[in-house]
Structures are given as structure tokens and as C-alpha cells.
Coordinates of C-alpha atoms in Angstrom, one line a residue:
M1 CA 102.3 100.8 49.6
A2 CA 101.1 99.8 53.1
I3 CA 97.7 98.7 51.6
V4 CA 99.4 96.6 48.9
F5 CA 101.7 95.0 51.4
S6 CA 98.8 94.2 53.7
A7 CA 96.8 92.6 50.8
V8 CA 99.8 90.4 49.8
L9 CA 100.3 89.4 53.5
I10 CA 96.6 88.5 53.8
L11 CA 96.7 86.5 50.6
V12 CA 99.8 84.6 51.7
W13 CA 98.3 83.9 55.1
Y14 CA 95.1 82.7 53.5
N15 CA 96.8 80.4 51.1
F16 CA 99.0 78.9 53.9
M17 CA 96.1 78.3 56.3
N18 CA 93.8 77.0 53.5
R19 CA 96.4 74.6 52.3
H20 CA 97.0 73.4 55.9
Y21 CA 93.4 72.8 56.7
H22 CA 92.7 71.2 53.3
N23 CA 95.6 68.7 53.8
R24 CA 94.3 67.8 57.2
A25 CA 90.8 67.2 55.8
I26 CA 92.2 65.0 53.0
I27 CA 94.3 63.0 55.5
N28 CA 91.2 62.4 57.8
E29 CA 89.1 61.5 54.8
L30 CA 91.7 59.1 53.4
T31 CA 92.3 57.5 56.8
Q32 CA 88.6 56.8 57.3
K33 CA 88.1 55.3 53.8
A34 CA 91.3 53.2 54.1
Q35 CA 90.1 51.8 57.4
V36 CA 86.7 50.8 55.8
V37 CA 88.5 49.0 53.0
G38 CA 90.9 47.4 55.4
R39 CA 88.1 46.1 57.6
E40 CA 86.3 44.6 54.5
T41 CA 89.6 43.0 53.5
A42 CA 90.0 41.5 57.0
L43 CA 86.5 40.1 57.0
Y44 CA 87.2 38.4 53.7
E45 CA 90.4 37.0 55.0
N46 CA 88.8 35.3 58.1
G47 CA 85.9 34.0 56.0
T48 CA 83.2 36.2 57.4
I49 CA 82.2 37.4 53.8
S50 CA 82.2 35.4 50.7
A51 CA 84.5 35.8 47.7
D52 CA 81.6 37.0 45.6
A53 CA 80.7 39.7 48.1
F54 CA 84.3 40.8 48.4
N55 CA 84.7 41.0 44.6
H56 CA 81.5 43.1 44.5
F57 CA 83.0 45.3 47.1
L58 CA 86.2 45.7 45.1
R59 CA 84.2 46.7 42.0
T60 CA 82.6 49.5 44.0
A61 CA 85.8 50.5 45.8
P62 CA 86.9 53.1 43.3
D63 CA 83.7 55.1 44.2
L64 CA 84.8 54.9 47.8
L65 CA 88.6 55.1 47.6
Q66 CA 89.2 56.6 44.1
T67 CA 92.9 55.5 44.2
G68 CA 94.3 52.9 46.5
I69 CA 96.6 49.8 46.9
A70 CA 96.4 46.8 49.1
M71 CA 99.8 45.2 50.0
D72 CA 100.5 42.2 52.1
M73 CA 103.4 41.9 54.5
N74 CA 105.5 40.3 51.7
K75 CA 105.3 43.6 49.8
D76 CA 103.0 42.0 47.2
V77 CA 100.1 44.0 45.8
T78 CA 97.0 42.0 46.3
W79 CA 94.8 44.5 44.5
S80 CA 94.8 48.2 43.4
T81 CA 92.4 50.8 42.0
P82 CA 91.6 52.5 39.7
R83 CA 92.0 50.6 36.5
R84 CA 93.8 53.7 35.2
P85 CA 91.2 56.0 33.6
S86 CA 92.1 57.5 30.2
N87 CA 92.6 61.0 31.7
A88 CA 94.9 59.8 34.5
K89 CA 98.2 61.6 34.8
W90 CA 100.0 58.5 36.3
S91 CA 101.6 56.0 34.0
P92 CA 102.1 52.3 34.9
E93 CA 105.7 53.3 35.6
D94 CA 104.5 55.9 38.1
L95 CA 102.4 53.3 39.9
S96 CA 105.3 50.8 40.0
L97 CA 107.5 53.6 41.4
L98 CA 104.7 54.3 44.0
N99 CA 104.5 50.6 44.9
N100 CA 108.2 50.5 45.6
H101 CA 108.0 53.7 47.7
I102 CA 105.1 52.2 49.7
G103 CA 107.2 49.1 50.4
T104 CA 109.6 51.2 52.5
F105 CA 106.9 51.7 55.1
V106 CA 106.2 48.0 55.8
D107 CA 107.9 48.2 59.2
S108 CA 105.6 51.0 60.3
I109 CA 102.5 49.0 59.2
Q110 CA 103.9 46.0 61.0
A111 CA 104.0 48.1 64.1
K112 CA 100.3 49.0 63.6
Q113 CA 101.2 52.6 62.9
K114 CA 99.5 54.9 60.4
V115 CA 101.7 56.1 57.6
I116 CA 101.4 59.6 56.0
F117 CA 103.8 60.8 53.2
T118 CA 103.8 62.9 50.0
T119 CA 105.6 62.1 46.7
K120 CA 105.9 63.3 43.1
L121 CA 104.3 61.3 40.2
G122 CA 104.1 62.1 36.5
K123 CA 107.4 63.8 36.0
E124 CA 106.8 64.1 32.3
N125 CA 104.0 66.6 33.1
N126 CA 106.2 68.5 35.6
G127 CA 105.1 66.2 38.4
D128 CA 102.0 65.9 40.5
T129 CA 102.2 66.1 44.2
V130 CA 100.5 63.1 45.8
I131 CA 99.6 62.7 49.5
C132 CA 99.4 59.1 50.7
V133 CA 97.8 57.7 53.9
G134 CA 98.6 54.1 54.9
V135 CA 96.7 52.1 57.6
P136 CA 97.4 48.5 58.7
I137 CA 94.9 45.6 57.9
L138 CA 94.2 43.9 61.2
S139 CA 92.8 40.4 61.5
I140 CA 89.4 40.0 63.2
T141 CA 89.4 37.2 65.8
K142 CA 86.6 35.6 67.6
D143 CA 88.5 35.0 70.8
D144 CA 90.9 37.2 72.9
R145 CA 93.9 36.6 70.7
P146 CA 95.9 39.7 69.7
E147 CA 95.1 41.1 66.3
E148 CA 97.5 40.1 63.6
V149 CA 98.7 42.5 60.8
L150 CA 97.7 41.1 57.5
G151 CA 99.0 43.9 55.3
G152 CA 98.3 47.6 54.6
I153 CA 95.8 49.7 52.7
Y154 CA 97.3 52.8 51.0
A155 CA 95.0 55.6 49.9
F156 CA 96.2 58.4 47.5
R157 CA 94.9 61.8 46.6
S158 CA 96.4 64.3 44.1
M159 CA 97.0 67.9 45.4
D160 CA 95.7 69.2 42.0
D161 CA 92.3 69.1 43.7
Y162 CA 93.4 71.8 46.0
Q163 CA 95.1 73.9 43.3
T164 CA 91.9 73.5 41.2
S165 CA 89.6 74.6 44.0
S166 CA 91.9 77.4 45.5
S167 CA 92.9 79.1 42.2
P168 CA 89.5 80.7 41.5
I169 CA 89.3 82.0 45.0
I170 CA 92.8 83.6 44.8
I171 CA 92.1 85.0 41.4
S172 CA 88.8 86.4 42.7
F173 CA 90.5 87.9 45.7
L174 CA 93.2 89.6 43.5
A175 CA 90.6 90.9 41.1
S176 CA 88.5 92.3 44.0
F177 CA 91.6 93.8 45.6
L178 CA 92.7 95.5 42.3
L179 CA 89.3 96.8 41.7
T180 CA 88.9 98.2 45.2
L181 CA 92.4 99.6 45.0
S182 CA 91.7 101.4 41.8
M183 CA 88.4 102.8 43.1
M184 CA 90.0 103.9 46.4
A185 CA 93.2 105.3 44.9
F186 CA 92.0 108.8 44.3
P187 CA 90.0 109.3 47.5
A188 CA 92.9 107.7 49.5
Y189 CA 95.4 110.0 47.8
Y190 CA 93.3 113.0 48.5
Y191 CA 92.8 112.2 52.2
I192 CA 96.4 111.1 52.7
T193 CA 97.5 114.4 51.1
L194 CA 95.1 116.3 53.3
I195 CA 96.7 114.7 56.3
V196 CA 100.3 114.5 55.3
R197 CA 100.7 118.0 53.8
P198 CA 100.0 119.8 57.1
L199 CA 102.4 117.4 58.8
L200 CA 105.1 118.1 56.3
Q201 CA 104.5 121.8 56.5
I202 CA 104.6 121.7 60.3
R203 CA 107.8 119.6 60.1
D204 CA 109.5 122.2 57.8
V205 CA 108.5 125.0 60.2
A206 CA 109.8 123.0 63.2
K207 CA 113.1 122.3 61.4
G208 CA 113.4 126.0 60.4
I209 CA 112.9 127.1 64.0
S210 CA 115.4 124.5 65.2
D211 CA 117.9 126.0 62.7
G212 CA 117.4 129.5 64.2
D213 CA 114.8 130.9 61.7
L214 CA 112.3 132.2 64.2
S215 CA 110.3 134.0 61.5
K216 CA 108.8 130.8 60.2
R217 CA 105.1 130.1 61.1
A218 CA 102.9 127.1 60.5
E219 CA 99.6 127.5 58.5
I220 CA 96.5 127.0 60.7
N221 CA 93.9 125.0 58.8
S222 CA 90.4 123.9 59.7
Q223 CA 91.4 120.5 61.0
A224 CA 91.1 120.6 64.7
E225 CA 94.1 118.5 65.7
F226 CA 96.5 119.9 63.1
G227 CA 95.2 123.4 63.8
E228 CA 95.9 123.0 67.5
L229 CA 99.4 121.6 66.7
A230 CA 100.1 124.5 64.3
T231 CA 98.9 127.0 66.8
S232 CA 101.1 125.5 69.5
I233 CA 104.1 125.6 67.3
N234 CA 103.4 129.2 66.4
Q235 CA 103.0 130.1 70.0
M236 CA 106.2 128.3 70.9
A237 CA 108.0 130.3 68.1
D238 CA 106.5 133.5 69.4
H239 CA 107.7 132.8 72.9
L240 CA 111.1 131.7 71.7
Q241 CA 111.4 134.9 69.7
L242 CA 110.4 137.0 72.7
N243 CA 112.8 135.2 75.0
I244 CA 115.7 135.4 72.5
A245 CA 114.9 139.1 72.0
D246 CA 115.0 139.6 75.8
L247 CA 118.2 137.7 76.1
E248 CA 119.8 139.7 73.3
A249 CA 118.6 142.9 74.9
E250 CA 119.9 141.8 78.2
S251 CA 123.2 140.8 76.6
N252 CA 123.5 144.2 74.9
R253 CA 122.7 145.9 78.2
L254 CA 125.4 143.8 79.9
Q255 CA 127.8 144.5 77.1
Q256 CA 127.2 148.3 77.3
I257 CA 127.5 148.1 81.1
L258 CA 130.8 146.2 80.8
N259 CA 132.1 148.6 78.1
G260 CA 131.0 151.6 80.2
L261 CA 132.9 150.6 83.3
N262 CA 136.0 152.4 84.3
E263 CA 137.7 149.0 85.0
G264 CA 139.3 146.8 82.4
I265 CA 137.5 143.5 82.1
I266 CA 138.7 140.2 80.5
A267 CA 136.8 136.9 80.7
Y268 CA 137.6 133.4 79.7
T269 CA 135.4 130.3 79.4
A270 CA 135.8 127.0 81.2
K271 CA 138.1 125.9 78.3
L272 CA 140.1 129.1 78.7
H273 CA 138.9 130.6 75.4
L274 CA 138.5 134.4 75.4
A275 CA 134.8 135.3 76.0
H276 CA 134.9 139.1 76.6
L277 CA 137.4 142.0 76.4
N278 CA 136.1 145.5 77.1
P279 CA 137.6 148.7 75.5
V280 CA 139.2 149.8 78.8
F281 CA 141.2 146.7 79.0
R282 CA 142.4 147.2 75.4
E283 CA 143.3 150.8 76.4
Y284 CA 145.3 149.6 79.4
F285 CA 147.1 147.0 77.4
S286 CA 147.8 148.2 73.9
E287 CA 149.3 144.8 72.9
C288 CA 145.8 143.3 73.3
Q289 CA 144.2 145.5 70.6
N290 CA 144.1 142.7 68.0
L291 CA 143.2 139.9 70.5
E292 CA 140.2 138.1 69.0
L293 CA 137.3 136.5 70.9
G294 CA 137.6 132.7 71.1
S295 CA 141.4 132.8 71.2
S296 CA 143.2 130.6 73.6
I297 CA 144.7 131.8 76.9
N298 CA 148.1 131.1 75.4
D299 CA 147.5 133.9 72.9
L300 CA 147.2 136.5 75.7
P301 CA 150.3 138.6 75.3
V302 CA 150.5 139.9 78.9
E303 CA 152.5 137.2 80.6
D304 CA 151.7 138.3 84.2
I305 CA 147.9 138.1 83.6
R306 CA 148.3 134.8 81.8
E307 CA 150.2 133.2 84.6
A308 CA 147.7 134.6 87.2
I309 CA 144.7 133.2 85.3
N310 CA 146.4 129.7 85.1
E311 CA 147.3 129.9 88.8
A312 CA 143.7 130.8 89.7
V313 CA 142.3 127.9 87.7
A314 CA 144.9 125.5 89.0
T315 CA 144.4 126.4 92.7
G316 CA 140.7 127.3 92.6
T317 CA 141.3 130.5 94.4
T318 CA 141.0 134.2 93.6
Q319 CA 144.3 135.8 92.5
Y320 CA 145.4 139.4 93.0
I321 CA 148.0 141.1 90.8
T322 CA 149.6 144.6 90.5
I323 CA 150.9 145.6 87.1
S324 CA 152.8 148.8 86.1
V325 CA 151.9 149.9 82.6
G326 CA 153.8 153.1 81.7
E327 CA 152.8 155.7 84.2
L328 CA 149.8 153.7 85.3
L329 CA 149.6 151.3 88.3
L330 CA 146.9 148.7 87.7
F331 CA 145.4 146.4 90.4
G332 CA 143.9 143.2 89.1
Q333 CA 141.5 140.7 90.7
L334 CA 141.0 137.3 89.0
L335 CA 137.8 135.6 90.0
L336 CA 136.5 132.1 89.2
L337 CA 133.0 131.7 88.0
H338 CA 130.8 128.7 89.1
S339 CA 127.3 127.6 88.3
A340 CA 124.6 126.8 90.9
D341 CA 125.9 123.2 91.1
K342 CA 129.5 124.4 91.7
T343 CA 130.6 123.6 88.1
F344 CA 133.5 125.7 86.9
Q345 CA 132.2 128.1 84.2
G346 CA 135.3 130.3 83.6
V347 CA 137.4 133.1 85.0
V348 CA 137.0 136.9 84.9
G349 CA 139.6 139.5 85.5
L350 CA 138.9 143.1 86.8
F351 CA 141.7 145.6 86.4
R352 CA 141.4 149.0 88.1
D353 CA 143.6 152.1 87.7
V354 CA 144.9 152.8 91.2
T355 CA 147.5 155.4 90.2
K356 CA 145.6 158.3 91.7
E357 CA 144.8 156.3 94.8
Q358 CA 148.5 155.4 95.2
Q359 CA 149.5 159.0 94.7
L360 CA 146.8 160.1 97.2
E361 CA 148.0 157.6 99.7
Q362 CA 151.6 158.7 99.2
T363 CA 150.4 162.3 99.5
R364 CA 148.6 161.5 102.7
R365 CA 151.8 159.9 104.2
D366 CA 153.8 162.9 103.1
Y367 CA 151.3 165.2 104.6
V368 CA 151.3 163.4 107.9
S369 CA 155.1 163.5 107.8
N370 CA 155.3 167.2 106.9
V371 CA 152.7 168.3 109.4
S372 CA 154.4 166.3 112.1
H373 CA 157.7 167.9 111.1
E374 CA 156.1 171.4 110.9
L375 CA 154.6 170.9 114.4
K376 CA 157.7 169.3 115.9
T377 CA 160.1 172.0 114.6
P378 CA 158.5 174.9 116.5
L379 CA 157.8 172.8 119.5
T380 CA 161.4 171.8 119.7
A381 CA 162.5 175.4 119.3
I382 CA 160.1 176.5 122.1
R383 CA 161.3 173.7 124.3
C384 CA 164.9 174.7 123.8
M385 CA 164.0 178.3 124.7
V386 CA 161.8 177.5 127.7
E387 CA 164.0 175.0 129.5
P388 CA 166.9 177.4 130.1
I389 CA 164.4 180.1 131.2
I390 CA 162.8 177.6 133.7
D391 CA 166.2 176.5 135.0
G392 CA 167.2 180.2 135.6
L393 CA 170.1 180.0 133.2
I394 CA 169.1 183.1 131.3
K395 CA 169.9 186.3 133.4
D396 CA 170.5 188.8 130.6
P397 CA 167.3 190.8 130.0
D398 CA 168.1 191.4 126.3
R399 CA 168.8 187.7 125.7
L400 CA 165.7 186.8 127.6
Q401 CA 163.7 189.1 125.5
R402 CA 165.1 187.5 122.3
Y403 CA 164.1 184.1 123.6
Y404 CA 160.6 185.4 124.1
H405 CA 160.4 186.7 120.5
I406 CA 161.6 183.3 119.2
I407 CA 158.9 181.5 121.2
Y408 CA 156.3 183.9 120.0
D409 CA 157.3 183.4 116.3
E410 CA 157.2 179.6 116.6
V411 CA 153.7 179.8 118.2
L412 CA 152.5 182.0 115.3
R413 CA 154.0 179.5 112.9
M414 CA 152.0 176.6 114.5
A415 CA 148.9 178.8 114.5
R416 CA 149.2 179.5 110.8
L417 CA 149.6 175.8 110.1
I418 CA 146.5 175.0 112.2
D419 CA 144.5 177.8 110.6
D420 CA 145.3 176.6 107.1
M421 CA 144.2 173.1 108.0
L422 CA 140.9 174.4 109.5
E423 CA 140.4 176.7 106.6
L424 CA 140.8 173.9 104.0
S425 CA 138.5 171.6 106.1
R426 CA 135.7 174.3 106.2
L427 CA 136.0 174.9 102.5
Q428 CA 135.8 171.2 101.6
S429 CA 132.9 170.5 104.0
G430 CA 130.8 173.4 102.5
K431 CA 130.5 175.2 105.8
A432 CA 132.4 178.2 104.6
V433 CA 130.1 180.8 103.1
I434 CA 131.6 183.0 100.4
E435 CA 129.6 186.0 99.3
L436 CA 130.4 187.9 96.1
E437 CA 130.2 191.7 95.7
P438 CA 131.5 194.4 93.4
C439 CA 135.1 195.2 94.1
Q440 CA 137.6 197.7 92.7
L441 CA 140.5 195.4 92.0
Q442 CA 142.9 198.2 91.1
T443 CA 142.8 199.6 94.6
L444 CA 143.1 196.1 96.1
L445 CA 146.1 195.2 93.9
E446 CA 147.8 198.5 94.8
N447 CA 147.3 197.8 98.5
L448 CA 148.7 194.3 98.1
Y449 CA 151.7 195.7 96.3
A450 CA 152.4 198.2 99.1
K451 CA 152.1 195.4 101.8
F452 CA 154.3 192.9 100.0
S453 CA 157.0 195.4 98.9
S454 CA 158.6 195.3 102.3
V455 CA 158.8 191.4 102.2
A456 CA 160.3 191.5 98.7
K457 CA 162.8 194.1 99.8
E458 CA 163.8 192.1 102.9
K459 CA 164.5 189.1 100.6
Q460 CA 166.3 191.2 98.1
I461 CA 163.7 190.4 95.3
N462 CA 162.7 192.9 92.6
F463 CA 158.9 193.3 92.9
A464 CA 156.7 195.1 90.3
L465 CA 153.0 195.9 89.7
E466 CA 151.7 196.2 86.1
L467 CA 148.2 197.7 85.6
P468 CA 146.5 199.4 82.7
N469 CA 146.7 203.2 82.4
C470 CA 142.9 203.4 82.9
N471 CA 141.2 202.0 86.0
L472 CA 140.1 198.3 85.8
P473 CA 136.4 197.8 85.8
L474 CA 134.7 196.5 88.9
A475 CA 135.1 192.8 89.6
Y476 CA 132.4 190.6 91.0
V477 CA 134.4 188.8 93.7
N478 CA 134.8 188.3 97.4
P479 CA 137.5 190.9 98.3
D480 CA 138.9 189.0 101.2
R481 CA 139.2 185.8 99.4
I482 CA 140.7 187.3 96.2
E483 CA 143.3 189.1 98.4
Q484 CA 144.0 185.8 100.1
I485 CA 144.5 184.0 96.8
I486 CA 146.9 186.7 95.4
Y487 CA 148.8 186.7 98.7
V488 CA 149.3 182.9 98.5
F489 CA 150.7 183.4 94.9
L490 CA 153.0 186.2 96.1
D491 CA 154.1 184.2 99.2
N492 CA 154.9 181.1 97.0
A493 CA 156.8 183.3 94.6
S494 CA 158.9 184.9 97.4
K495 CA 159.8 181.4 98.8
F496 CA 161.1 180.0 95.6
T497 CA 162.7 183.1 94.0
P498 CA 166.3 183.6 94.8
P499 CA 167.8 187.0 95.9
G500 CA 168.1 189.3 92.9
G501 CA 165.2 187.6 91.2
D502 CA 162.0 189.2 90.0
I503 CA 158.3 189.0 90.9
I504 CA 155.6 190.8 88.9
L505 CA 152.0 191.3 89.9
R506 CA 150.0 192.0 86.7
A507 CA 146.3 192.5 85.8
A508 CA 144.4 193.2 82.6
L509 CA 141.0 192.7 80.9
K510 CA 140.5 189.9 78.4
D511 CA 137.2 188.6 76.9
D512 CA 135.0 190.2 79.7
R513 CA 137.2 188.7 82.3
I514 CA 139.9 190.3 84.5
I515 CA 143.0 188.2 84.6
I516 CA 145.5 188.5 87.4
V517 CA 148.9 186.9 87.3
V518 CA 151.9 186.6 89.7
Q519 CA 155.0 185.8 87.7
D520 CA 158.5 185.0 89.2
T521 CA 161.9 184.0 88.1
G522 CA 162.2 181.0 90.5
K523 CA 163.3 177.5 89.7
G524 CA 160.0 176.6 88.0
I525 CA 158.1 173.3 88.0
A526 CA 159.1 169.8 87.0
A527 CA 157.1 168.2 84.2
E528 CA 156.0 165.2 86.4
D529 CA 154.5 167.6 89.0
K530 CA 152.4 169.7 86.7
A531 CA 149.1 167.9 87.2
H532 CA 149.4 167.9 91.0
V533 CA 150.3 171.5 91.9
F534 CA 146.8 172.3 93.3
E535 CA 146.3 169.0 95.0
R536 CA 145.8 168.8 98.7
F537 CA 149.0 168.2 100.8
Y538 CA 151.1 167.9 97.6
K539 CA 154.7 169.0 97.7
A540 CA 157.1 168.3 95.0
D541 CA 160.0 168.6 97.4
K542 CA 159.6 165.5 99.6
S543 CA 162.3 166.5 102.1
H544 CA 161.3 168.0 105.5
G545 CA 163.5 171.0 104.7
S546 CA 161.0 172.1 102.0
I547 CA 159.0 175.3 102.7
G548 CA 155.3 175.2 103.6
T549 CA 152.8 172.5 104.3
G550 CA 151.3 172.0 100.8
L551 CA 147.9 173.6 101.8
G552 CA 148.0 177.1 100.4
L553 CA 147.3 176.2 96.7
S554 CA 144.8 173.6 97.8
I555 CA 142.9 176.4 99.6
V556 CA 143.1 178.5 96.5
K557 CA 141.7 175.7 94.4
E558 CA 138.7 175.2 96.8
I559 CA 137.9 178.9 96.9
T560 CA 137.9 179.4 93.1
E561 CA 135.7 176.3 92.6
K562 CA 133.2 177.7 95.0
T563 CA 133.2 181.2 93.5
G564 CA 133.2 180.1 89.8
E565 CA 136.6 181.5 89.2
K566 CA 139.4 179.9 87.2
V567 CA 143.0 179.3 88.4
W568 CA 145.9 177.8 86.6
V569 CA 149.7 177.8 86.4
E570 CA 152.2 178.1 83.6
S571 CA 155.9 177.1 84.0
E572 CA 159.0 175.5 82.7
L573 CA 161.6 173.9 84.9
G574 CA 164.4 176.5 85.4
H575 CA 162.4 179.4 83.9
G576 CA 160.2 180.4 86.7
A577 CA 156.4 180.1 87.0
A578 CA 153.3 182.2 86.5
F579 CA 150.1 181.7 88.5
Y580 CA 146.9 183.0 87.0
I581 CA 143.4 183.7 88.3
S582 CA 140.4 184.8 86.1
V583 CA 137.5 186.7 87.7
A584 CA 134.2 188.0 86.4
V585 CA 133.6 191.7 85.5
Y586 CA 130.7 193.3 87.4
N587 CA 127.8 194.6 85.1
N588 CA 129.9 193.8 82.0
Q589 CA 131.7 197.2 82.1
D590 CA 133.8 198.6 79.2
A591 CA 137.1 196.9 78.7
C592 CA 140.4 198.5 79.4
P593 CA 143.4 197.5 77.3
I594 CA 146.7 196.3 78.8
D595 CA 149.3 199.0 79.5
K596 CA 152.9 199.2 80.7
P597 CA 153.8 198.4 84.3
L598 CA 152.8 201.1 86.8
S599 CA 155.9 200.6 88.9
G600 CA 158.6 198.1 89.8
S601 CA 161.6 197.4 91.9
G602 CA 164.0 197.4 89.0
G603 CA 164.2 197.1 85.3
A604 CA 163.7 193.3 85.3
A605 CA 159.9 193.6 85.3
N606 CA 159.8 194.3 81.6
K607 CA 162.2 191.5 80.8
I608 CA 160.0 188.8 82.4
G609 CA 156.6 190.2 81.5
A610 CA 154.3 187.7 79.6
D611 CA 151.6 188.3 77.1
L612 CA 148.3 187.4 78.7
S613 CA 146.7 186.5 75.4
S614 CA 148.7 183.2 75.0
H615 CA 150.0 180.8 77.6
T616 CA 151.7 177.4 77.7
S617 CA 150.2 174.8 80.0
S618 CA 152.4 173.9 82.9
D619 CA 152.3 173.7 86.7
E620 CA 154.6 174.4 89.7
A621 CA 154.5 171.6 92.2
N622 CA 157.3 173.0 94.3
N623 CA 155.0 176.0 95.0
A624 CA 152.6 173.7 96.8
E625 CA 152.2 176.0 99.9

């Protein structure tokens, strides 16, 4: 198509330029010939040449001028040529019309100006375009008088001469063009296809890559330029594929990290559309389970978070929020995200469960308060006893001795508190070394029963020991520590069992483990305190009148964790509590079945005895000593 268009354009340009130069040549030729005829006419008019010579000139004028008219200033034709040949296209009527048309230019001739115009003649033959050149006939004077215009010579030439001469050229050009085009069509098509096909193929590959299909590759052919282009596009696709794979891997890693965090995370874009929501956040806020990515901030069902996000975006500052969800206390931090050029990119919210931290902080405050009270109480009692003695107000020896005993008991109370604190600190720091050895638990339990019986009797509590009929196998424990643990259990039971209540110390073998339990008929454990009974400093009774410092069971927990033993509690509020410890059997000795109690301080022991093979999970927070 481009070749055809170029050929037509060249042909049109050639025709235009050829016609232009041909017309100029005709005008110059007619002007020169008309001037020659005009000069001869002027010579005849002033008598320089004779009438015979002038007539002879007129007879030869057609050879010079072909077609011409001489007209005086009165618009009268003095002579004309040719004497209309038989093949002329112009009729007498055409020549008469031409004479009338020439007469309109008399004023220009009078002004000694050359006249050039075109007209149509021979309308019956579809017209013939005629070009006419008119020049003035100037008189020839022998003196310096101005030249006088005698008339005008008008020379004509038909444009058929141009059509006749140019048509063969144009036809030859068209024939040559068509022949060349037909000869070059197949080679041109072949080479154009050879060039265009790789370009189209590369274009399709580039479009596919831009649409996201990175598997497309361009064919590498032997042509250097196209081969280099195809290679470059393939390399670009390879790099894009690697980069996108890296980005996807990085995105997956980030997604896994965010999903693996213990904090709940929610993120919104700059237009406040949901960008990310990790499983922990959905777990914290069950109403967000069906929240879809891309949803608007207005679709967020948690009003407090929605308002905090809007406030952060409006003020451009980080917002902090605390939300209670059931038993959980969540602390949220809403941060604005900005790019390197400080452009706002979105907002992300981090929500952390601070329930345990809050409980630990409350426990710490309670511990400080309890320890302060526990230290202040004996110090106050000692001060009240010492001041009268110093002032000499106590004279009675018996009364003075009683004061000394009170002071001594309070000092022992403070010493026990300090010892417990130091013991727990050593256990938690890892400085305390606990060595295990074979131990005959049956003897140890019998000794403990004997020691604690007096305490139970003093508090009017029924105390019983239940052991198998046969001796228990050796246990692999630290005897001092196991005695300390059981004594803490017994001490707690005695503190919270009312007079007339029952305490049972029981032991048996189960699944290659020796299980020891201290069971009481005290007030039991509240359900909300079950999970905290072995925590440090924890006391369910928050009043200063509660017994103990909350360290005894924490010490028990630390000891059992270091020796590999297991300790737990079972209880229901109002139905007493049972504290268990499971210890390892030394050398995997033969098992001994559970038997009836060995002894007891009343018949209540059999009534409150529990089957060691099944327990219900509960704790006793009030027994936190």
C-alpha cells in the first residue's frame, strides 16, 4: 500500500510540475513570436517596409505564429492566421467568440502590458483549452518621441499539444510501475513477512507479559536485531518472573509471620479498605470472622476500634486503646504508615492480650500490700510489748515472761516470711541444688502424720493417714523437699478447715508413679481462682486478714518443676480441696495396690476419701500459702 501511494504521489507531482514548466515554455515562445510579428507590423505602419514585403511576411506568418490575430485599438481585426485548416477544431463562431474575448484586454494593451489568459473553444467537441499571449504593437520613431501603441498581436496555442506529448509518458510510467510492482510483489511480501512476523510475535509476547502471563517467551531467530530484541524480552520476562516469585515468597513469609504472631493485627489501606486481618485478631473478636479483605472501615463491627482508626487518620497521631472482650483485656496500638516521601499509606492496629500482665501486676501490688501487712503486724505487736517493758510498767515476772514469748513468736513469724521469700528466690534463680535419692515414703509419711497430729488436735480437726497394707516401693525424690511439699499441703488444709472438719493424708501406687494426696473438708476453691492457685504471691482472699503470704504453693510449684514431679489440685467451692503430687518409683519396683486407711482421728476419713484413679480438674486459690 505504501508503494502504491508513493507511485501515485510521484505521478501526480510529475504531472503537475511538467504542466507548469510546459505552460511557461509555451508562454515564453508565444511572447517572442508575437513580438517579432508586432515589430514587422510596426515597420510596415511607419513605411520602413513595403506592402509587398509585408504581405510576403503575412503569408509566411503561419509557419512562425501558427495561430494569431492582429487587432487595432478600435478592436478591429486587421489580419489573422491560420486560414482555418481542414482539421482545425475551431469553427468561425469559436474565432469570433475569441475575438470578442480579446477585445476585453484593449485597456491592458493600451497600457503597454503583456496579456496572458486561457479560454475554452470548440464546445461541441467537449472544449479545447487555449492559452493566449497578447503583446502591444509599438510604433517605431526616428526621433525621441514616445512610442505609440498601434494595436496588439495575440498568439494562441492549444493545450492538446501537452496532453498529446504527456500521455505516452504517463502511460509508460504506469506500465513500468505495474510491471515492477508485479515482479517485486512476491519478494517484497516474503521480506516484509520475514521482518513483520518476528515483530508481531514479539508484540504478542510483550502483550502477554504485560497481562501477567510470565510464561510467554519470544522465538529467537537468526536475524541479529530481532534476535537481540527477542533475547532482551526473554531476559526481562525471566527477571520479572524471578522478582515476582521473590515478592510472592516474601509476601508469604510476611503472611506466615503475621499469622504466627501472638498479637492480633488489622491493617487498612490509605483509602481505609481492609488489607490484612490475622487469625489471632479474628479469635479475639469473633464478630470479625466473616470480615472480607477490601471491605470498608465502616464494615468493621468493633465500634471502639473503628473510632480509634478514624481518630488516628484524622489527627495523624498514634492512638492507644484498651478493650475488654469477655475475660480478656486487650491493649491496642494504632499506627499510621507512611512512605519514604511522607505519603500516607494506611494504618495498622496491633492488639495484645495483657490479661496475664494485668493479673500479674495486680498480684504484685497485692503481694507488696500483704508482705507489708505481714511485716507490720508482728512489728506492731513487738513494739506494743517492748514499750511498756522499756518504760518499766511491767513489774510482774509472769506477765513479763508472757510478753517475751509474744515477742519471740512474732520474730519467728517474720523469720518464716523472710525465709519463704528467700527460698522462692533461690529456686527461681536456679541457685538451689536439689539432689534426688531413693526414699522410703511410707516411713516419711508416717513421721509426718505423727508430727502433724498434734497440730490437728489443737485445732480440733480430724486427721487420718491412708496407706496400702504392704509397704510402698522406694521413691526417687529429695526427702527434705518432698516433706516440705506435703507439709505445705497439710498446713494449708489446717488453715482452711474449720474445727470438726477432716484432713486425710493418702498415698498409693498408680501407673508406676506414687501419688500422694492431702484432702480436706474446707471451704474449697472458687472457679475463677482455679488457674492461679500455684502462682507466685497469689491469694484469692484479698483482705489483709487472710492467712499466709501466698508463697507456699509457689515454692511447691518451683520444686516440682525442677525435680520433674507433677502437682495439681482438685476442688469445688464449698466441698473442700485435694492437693496431689506424683513422684517417680525408684528402680521400677513392684506395684502395691490401694488399701484401707491405716489410722485416723475419727470415722470421717472414710467418708471423704477419694478414688485416686479419677479426678476432676479444679484448684484452691484460697490455699495460696
